[in-house]
Coordinates of C-alpha atoms and ligand atoms in Angstrom, one line a residue:
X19 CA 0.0 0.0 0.0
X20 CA 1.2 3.3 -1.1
X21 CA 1.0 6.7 1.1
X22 CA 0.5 8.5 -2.0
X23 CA -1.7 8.8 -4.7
X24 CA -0.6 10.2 -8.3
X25 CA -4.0 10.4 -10.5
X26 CA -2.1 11.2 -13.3
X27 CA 1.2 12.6 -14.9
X28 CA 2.6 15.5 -13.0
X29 CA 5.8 17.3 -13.6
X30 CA 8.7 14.8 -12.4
X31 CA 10.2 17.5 -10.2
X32 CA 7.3 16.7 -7.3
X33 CA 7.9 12.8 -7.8
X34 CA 11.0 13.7 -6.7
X35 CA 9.9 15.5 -3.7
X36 CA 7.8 12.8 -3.2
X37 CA 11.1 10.5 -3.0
X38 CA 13.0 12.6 -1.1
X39 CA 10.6 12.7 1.9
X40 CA 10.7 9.1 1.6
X41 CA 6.9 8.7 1.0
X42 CA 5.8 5.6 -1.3
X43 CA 3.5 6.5 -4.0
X44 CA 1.6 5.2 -6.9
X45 CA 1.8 7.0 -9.8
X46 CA -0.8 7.2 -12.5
X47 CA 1.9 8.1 -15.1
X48 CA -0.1 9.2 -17.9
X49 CA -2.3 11.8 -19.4
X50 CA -5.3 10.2 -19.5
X51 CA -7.5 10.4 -16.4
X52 CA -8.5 7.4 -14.8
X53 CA -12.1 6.6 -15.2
X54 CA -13.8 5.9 -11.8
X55 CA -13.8 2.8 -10.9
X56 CA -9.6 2.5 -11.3
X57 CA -9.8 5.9 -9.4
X58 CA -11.9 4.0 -6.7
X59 CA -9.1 1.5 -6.8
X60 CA -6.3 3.8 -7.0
X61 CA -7.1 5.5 -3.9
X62 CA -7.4 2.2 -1.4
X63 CA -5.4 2.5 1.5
X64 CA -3.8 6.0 0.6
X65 CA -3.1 8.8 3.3
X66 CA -2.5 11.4 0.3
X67 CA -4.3 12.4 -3.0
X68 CA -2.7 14.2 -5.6
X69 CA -5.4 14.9 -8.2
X70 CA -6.4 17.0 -11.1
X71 CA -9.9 18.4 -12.4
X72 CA -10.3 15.5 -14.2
X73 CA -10.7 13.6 -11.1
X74 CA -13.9 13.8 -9.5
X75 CA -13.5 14.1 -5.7
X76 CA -16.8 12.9 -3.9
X77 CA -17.8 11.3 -0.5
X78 CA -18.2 7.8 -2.2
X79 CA -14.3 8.1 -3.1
X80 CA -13.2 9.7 0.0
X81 CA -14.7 6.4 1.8
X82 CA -12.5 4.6 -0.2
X83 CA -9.8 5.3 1.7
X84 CA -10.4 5.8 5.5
X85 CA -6.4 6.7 6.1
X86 CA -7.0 9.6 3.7
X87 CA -5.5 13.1 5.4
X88 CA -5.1 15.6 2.3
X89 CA -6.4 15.8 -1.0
X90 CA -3.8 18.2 -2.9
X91 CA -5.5 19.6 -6.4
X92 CA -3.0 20.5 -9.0
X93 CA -5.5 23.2 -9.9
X94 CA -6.8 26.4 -8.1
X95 CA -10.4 25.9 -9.0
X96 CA -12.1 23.2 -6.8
X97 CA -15.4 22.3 -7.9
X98 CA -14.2 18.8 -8.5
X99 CA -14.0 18.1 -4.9
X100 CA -16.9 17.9 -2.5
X101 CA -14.6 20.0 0.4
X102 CA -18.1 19.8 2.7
X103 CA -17.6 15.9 2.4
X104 CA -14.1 15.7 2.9
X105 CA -14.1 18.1 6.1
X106 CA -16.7 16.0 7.6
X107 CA -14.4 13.0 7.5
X108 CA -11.2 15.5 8.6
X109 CA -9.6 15.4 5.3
X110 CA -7.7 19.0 4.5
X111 CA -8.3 20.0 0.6
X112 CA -5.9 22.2 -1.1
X113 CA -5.4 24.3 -3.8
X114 CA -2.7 26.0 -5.9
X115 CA -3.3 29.5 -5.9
X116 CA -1.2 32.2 -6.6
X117 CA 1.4 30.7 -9.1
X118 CA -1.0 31.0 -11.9
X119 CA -2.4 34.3 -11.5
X120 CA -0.1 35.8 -13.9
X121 CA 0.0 32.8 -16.5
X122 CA -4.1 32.4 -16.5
X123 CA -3.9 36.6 -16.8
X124 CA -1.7 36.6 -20.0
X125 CA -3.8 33.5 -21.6
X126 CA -7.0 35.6 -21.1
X127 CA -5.4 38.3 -22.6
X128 CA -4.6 36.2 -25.3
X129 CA -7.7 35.2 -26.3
X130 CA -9.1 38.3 -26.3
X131 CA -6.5 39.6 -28.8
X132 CA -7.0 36.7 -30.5
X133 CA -11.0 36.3 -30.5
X134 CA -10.8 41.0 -31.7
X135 CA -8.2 40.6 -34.0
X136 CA -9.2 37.4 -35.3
X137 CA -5.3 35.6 -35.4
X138 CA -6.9 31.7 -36.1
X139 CA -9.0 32.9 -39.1
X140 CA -6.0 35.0 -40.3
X141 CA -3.7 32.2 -39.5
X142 CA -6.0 29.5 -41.5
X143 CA -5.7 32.5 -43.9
X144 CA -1.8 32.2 -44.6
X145 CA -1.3 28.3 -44.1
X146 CA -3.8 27.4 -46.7
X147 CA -2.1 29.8 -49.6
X148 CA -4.8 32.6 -49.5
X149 CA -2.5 35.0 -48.7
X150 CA -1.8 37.1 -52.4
X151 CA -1.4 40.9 -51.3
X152 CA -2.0 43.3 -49.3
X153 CA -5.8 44.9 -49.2
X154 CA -7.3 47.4 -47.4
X155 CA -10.7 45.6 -47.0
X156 CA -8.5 42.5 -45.4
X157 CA -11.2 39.9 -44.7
X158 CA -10.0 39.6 -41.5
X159 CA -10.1 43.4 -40.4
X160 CA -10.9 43.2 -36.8
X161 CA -12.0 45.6 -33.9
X162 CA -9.5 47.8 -31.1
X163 CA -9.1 46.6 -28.4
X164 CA -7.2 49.7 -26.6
X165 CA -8.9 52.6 -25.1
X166 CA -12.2 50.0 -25.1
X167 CA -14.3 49.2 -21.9
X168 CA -13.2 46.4 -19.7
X169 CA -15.8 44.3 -17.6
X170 CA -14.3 42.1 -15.3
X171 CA -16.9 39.8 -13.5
X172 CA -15.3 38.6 -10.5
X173 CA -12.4 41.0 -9.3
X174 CA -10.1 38.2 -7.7
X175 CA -6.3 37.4 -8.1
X176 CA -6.8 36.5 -11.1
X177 CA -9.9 38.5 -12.4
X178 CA -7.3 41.9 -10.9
X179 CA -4.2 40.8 -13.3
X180 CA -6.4 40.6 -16.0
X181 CA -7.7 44.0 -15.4
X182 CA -3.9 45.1 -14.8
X183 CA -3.3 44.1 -18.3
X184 CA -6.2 46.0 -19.9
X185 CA -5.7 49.1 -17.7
X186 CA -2.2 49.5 -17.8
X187 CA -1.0 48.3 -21.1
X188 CA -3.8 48.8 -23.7
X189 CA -5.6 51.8 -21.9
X190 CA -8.8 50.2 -21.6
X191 CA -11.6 51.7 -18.9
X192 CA -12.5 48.8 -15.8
X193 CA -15.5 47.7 -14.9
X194 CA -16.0 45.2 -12.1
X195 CA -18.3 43.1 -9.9
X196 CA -16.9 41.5 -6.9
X197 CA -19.0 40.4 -3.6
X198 CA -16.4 43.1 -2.0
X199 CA -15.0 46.6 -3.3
X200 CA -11.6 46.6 -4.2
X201 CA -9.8 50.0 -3.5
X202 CA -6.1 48.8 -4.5
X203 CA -7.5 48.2 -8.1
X204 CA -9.6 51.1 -8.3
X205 CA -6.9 53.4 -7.2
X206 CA -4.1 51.6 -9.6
X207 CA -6.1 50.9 -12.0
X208 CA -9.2 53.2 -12.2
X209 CA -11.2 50.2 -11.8
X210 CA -15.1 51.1 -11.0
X211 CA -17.3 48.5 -9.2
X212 CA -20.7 48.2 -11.1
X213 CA -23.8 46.5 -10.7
X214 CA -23.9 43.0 -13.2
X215 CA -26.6 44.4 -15.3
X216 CA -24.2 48.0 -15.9
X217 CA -21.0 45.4 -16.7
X218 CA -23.8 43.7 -19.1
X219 CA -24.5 47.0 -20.9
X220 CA -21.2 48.8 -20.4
X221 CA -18.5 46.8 -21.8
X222 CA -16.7 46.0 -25.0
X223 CA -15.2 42.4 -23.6
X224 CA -15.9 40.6 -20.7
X225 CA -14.1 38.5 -19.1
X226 CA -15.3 35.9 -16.3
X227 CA -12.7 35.4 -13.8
X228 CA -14.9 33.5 -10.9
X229 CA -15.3 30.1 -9.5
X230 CA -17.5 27.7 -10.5
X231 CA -20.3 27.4 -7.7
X232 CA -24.1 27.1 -7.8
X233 CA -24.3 31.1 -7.9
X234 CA -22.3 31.2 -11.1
X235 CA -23.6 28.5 -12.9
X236 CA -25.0 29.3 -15.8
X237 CA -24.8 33.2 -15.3
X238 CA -24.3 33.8 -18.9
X239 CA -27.7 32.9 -20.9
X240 CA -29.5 34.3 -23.7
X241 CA -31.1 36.7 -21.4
X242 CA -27.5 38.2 -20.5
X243 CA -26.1 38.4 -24.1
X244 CA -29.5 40.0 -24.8
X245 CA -28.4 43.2 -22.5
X246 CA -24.6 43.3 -23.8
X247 CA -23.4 45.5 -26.7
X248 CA -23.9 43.3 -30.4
X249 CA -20.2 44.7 -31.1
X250 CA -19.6 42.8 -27.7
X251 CA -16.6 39.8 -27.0
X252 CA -17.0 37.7 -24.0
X253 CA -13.8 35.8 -22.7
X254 CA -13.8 32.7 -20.4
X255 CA -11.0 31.1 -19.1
X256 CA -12.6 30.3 -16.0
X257 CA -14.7 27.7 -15.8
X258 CA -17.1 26.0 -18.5
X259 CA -20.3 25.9 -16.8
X260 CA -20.4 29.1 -16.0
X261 CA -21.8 29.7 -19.7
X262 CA -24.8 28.4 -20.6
X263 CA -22.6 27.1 -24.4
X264 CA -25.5 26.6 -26.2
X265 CA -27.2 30.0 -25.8
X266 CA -23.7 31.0 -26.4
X267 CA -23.4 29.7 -29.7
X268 CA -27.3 31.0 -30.5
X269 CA -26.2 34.6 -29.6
X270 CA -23.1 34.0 -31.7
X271 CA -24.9 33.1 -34.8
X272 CA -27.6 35.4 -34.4
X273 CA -25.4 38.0 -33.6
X274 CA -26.2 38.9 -30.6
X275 CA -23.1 39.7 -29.8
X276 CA -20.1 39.7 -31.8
X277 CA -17.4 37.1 -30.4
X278 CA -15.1 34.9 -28.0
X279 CA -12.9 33.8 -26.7
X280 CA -13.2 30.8 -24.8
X281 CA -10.9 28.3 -23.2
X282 CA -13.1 25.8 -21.1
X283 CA -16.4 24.2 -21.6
X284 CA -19.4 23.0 -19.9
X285 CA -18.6 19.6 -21.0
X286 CA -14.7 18.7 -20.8
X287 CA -13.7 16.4 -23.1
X288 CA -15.4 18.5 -25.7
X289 CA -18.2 16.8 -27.2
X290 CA -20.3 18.3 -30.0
X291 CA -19.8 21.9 -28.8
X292 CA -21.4 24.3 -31.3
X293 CA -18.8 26.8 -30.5
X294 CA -15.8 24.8 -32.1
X295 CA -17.7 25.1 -35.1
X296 CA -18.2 28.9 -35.1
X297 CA -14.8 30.8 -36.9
X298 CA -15.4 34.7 -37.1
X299 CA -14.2 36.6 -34.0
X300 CA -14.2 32.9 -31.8
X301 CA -11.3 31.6 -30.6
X302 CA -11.4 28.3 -28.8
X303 CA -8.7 26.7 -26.8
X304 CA -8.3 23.6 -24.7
X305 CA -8.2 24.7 -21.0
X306 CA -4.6 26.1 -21.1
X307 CA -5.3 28.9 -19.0
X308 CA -2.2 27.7 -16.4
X309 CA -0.3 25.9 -19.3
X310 CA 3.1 27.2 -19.3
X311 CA 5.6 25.2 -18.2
X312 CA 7.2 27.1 -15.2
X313 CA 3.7 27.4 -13.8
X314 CA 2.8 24.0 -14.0
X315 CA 6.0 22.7 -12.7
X316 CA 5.2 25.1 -9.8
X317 CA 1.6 24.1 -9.4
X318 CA 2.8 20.0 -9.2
X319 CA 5.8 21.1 -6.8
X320 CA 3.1 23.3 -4.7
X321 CA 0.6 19.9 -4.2
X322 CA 3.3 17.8 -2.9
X323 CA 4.7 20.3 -0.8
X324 CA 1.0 20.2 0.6
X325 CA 0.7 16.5 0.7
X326 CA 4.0 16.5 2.4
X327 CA 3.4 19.0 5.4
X328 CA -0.1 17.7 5.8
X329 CA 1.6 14.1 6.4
X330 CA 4.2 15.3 8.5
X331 CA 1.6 16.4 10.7
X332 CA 1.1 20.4 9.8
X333 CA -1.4 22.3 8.5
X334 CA -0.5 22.0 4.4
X335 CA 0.3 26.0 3.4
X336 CA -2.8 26.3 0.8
X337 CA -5.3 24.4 3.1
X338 CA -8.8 25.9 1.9
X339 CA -10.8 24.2 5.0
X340 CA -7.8 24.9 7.7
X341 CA -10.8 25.0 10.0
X342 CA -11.1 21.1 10.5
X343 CA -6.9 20.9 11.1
X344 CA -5.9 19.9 14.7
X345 CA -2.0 19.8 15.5
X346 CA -0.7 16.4 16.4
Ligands
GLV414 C1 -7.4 25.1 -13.8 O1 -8.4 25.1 -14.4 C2 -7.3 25.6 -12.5 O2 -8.3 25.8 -11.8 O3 -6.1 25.7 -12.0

């Protein structure tokens, strides 16, 4: 019986960490997620999880594996793990925050370049020969994105370096919603909290930079993109659900509004989305907000450095229910 769990390939420098605490592990080493029942297996007899978002986290796993101290996602957004369940059975759940504020930032920054200026459409453009000479009526002329209006829905780490971006380097005017003011960013930044219904009507792009809960699921329907601007982009690199994809896709076509950038979906594997389908002003990408490589080295060093305090008896650093830790 191994201490540790590996769901699935991580980067080898937190094996190694692993090793040199002297902790045995099994390692899922590959990139495909386990399905549940081998997950169900996986887990037997294991005192620490390391897991991804693939891997769903729920009481009926947990009791799996009654020696079970920390589950340690490799992720900052939770919603794969029931923490309720786990702090009932005095199991500490983290997270990796912080080391991917800046890399999730520039990737939603990205695609809302991307999604205005419409790089994959002028990209197809070029690699299939289409590319003559110069015109002035390019078909891919695109919209500016600098000096434009900014709404930010969910002012956060990551939701504030996204706003950074916009304010500071492409002179754009910030609009938020947060469940608390934020007087750093409005004095940096010139960032103005609003009402959802003003961000709605307000802004050029949008960006969604919250978690996935029950209060944000499905905050973006037809009835939302009905109150933005038809010249409007909406950007997600948050979480899939949070979009209702179909009404997306409808206010797409019908142009309702006029594009997107998207990087996660409600269903992950993508099956049948209509937005892969759609090509002017979308860009679509496959949940690489975090994917560079120092920050995904740091996020796999960060979950066995929680693992490992958490079995050596403290609190693990990015505990998100601390509250349920006693000191032994
Ligand atoms: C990835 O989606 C994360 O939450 O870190």
């Amino acid at each position: 019986v191994s201490q540790v769990c590996v769901t699935q390939r991580i980067f080898p420098e937190a094996i190694e960490l692993l090793q040199a605490e002297n902790l045995s592990h099994s390692y899922h080493e590959s990139d495909q997620a386990l399905d549940s029942h081998d997950l169900n297996e996986a887990i037997k007899g294991c005192e620490g999880l390391i897991c991804l978002i693939t891997d769903k986290v729920d009481a009926v796993l947990m009791d799996q594996a009654p020696n079970l101290k920390v589950i340690a996602n490799v992720a900052v957004g939770y919603d794969n793990i029931d923490v309720a369940a786990a702090s009932e059975r005095g199991i500490v759940v983290t997270n990796t925050p912080d080391v991917l504020t800046e890399t999730t930032a520039d990737l939603t920054f990205a695609l809302l370049l991307a999604a205005a200026r419409r790089i994959p459409e002028a990209d197809t453009y070029m690699r299939s020969g289409q590319f003559k000479e110069f015109k002035l009526y390019q078909p891919q002329i695109g919209v500016d994105v600098f000096g434009k209006t900014l709404g930010i829905v969910g002012m956060g780490r990551i939701g504030t370096a996204v706003a950074r971006r916009g304010a500071l380097g492409f002179g754009m005017k910030v609009l938020y919603t947060a469940n608390s003011s934020k007087p750093e960013a409005e004095k940096e930044l010139g960032a103005k909290q609003v009402t959802f219904e003003e961000l709605l009507k307000e802004s050029d792009f949008i960006s969604i930079n919250t978690p996935s809960t029950p209060e944000t699921h499905h905050l973006f329907t037809l009835k939302e993109f009905e109150q933005m601007k038809r010249s409007a982009f909406l950007i997600n690199a948050a979480r899939g659900p949070i979009v209702k994809e179909d009404d997306l896709a409808e206010a797409l076509e019908s142009g309702l509004i006029q594009g997107a950038g998207i990087d996660v979906f409600e269903r992950e594997p993508l099956i049948d989305s209509k937005l892969a389908q759609l090509k002017k002003h979308v860009v679509v990408a496959p949940h690489i907000g975090s994917a560079s490589v120092e920050t995904r080295r740091n996020m796999s060093l960060m979950a066995a450095q929680n693992v490992i305090s958490a079995l050596k008896g403290q609190c693990p650093p990015n505990a998100l229910n601390p509250e349920i830790w006693k000191d032994v």
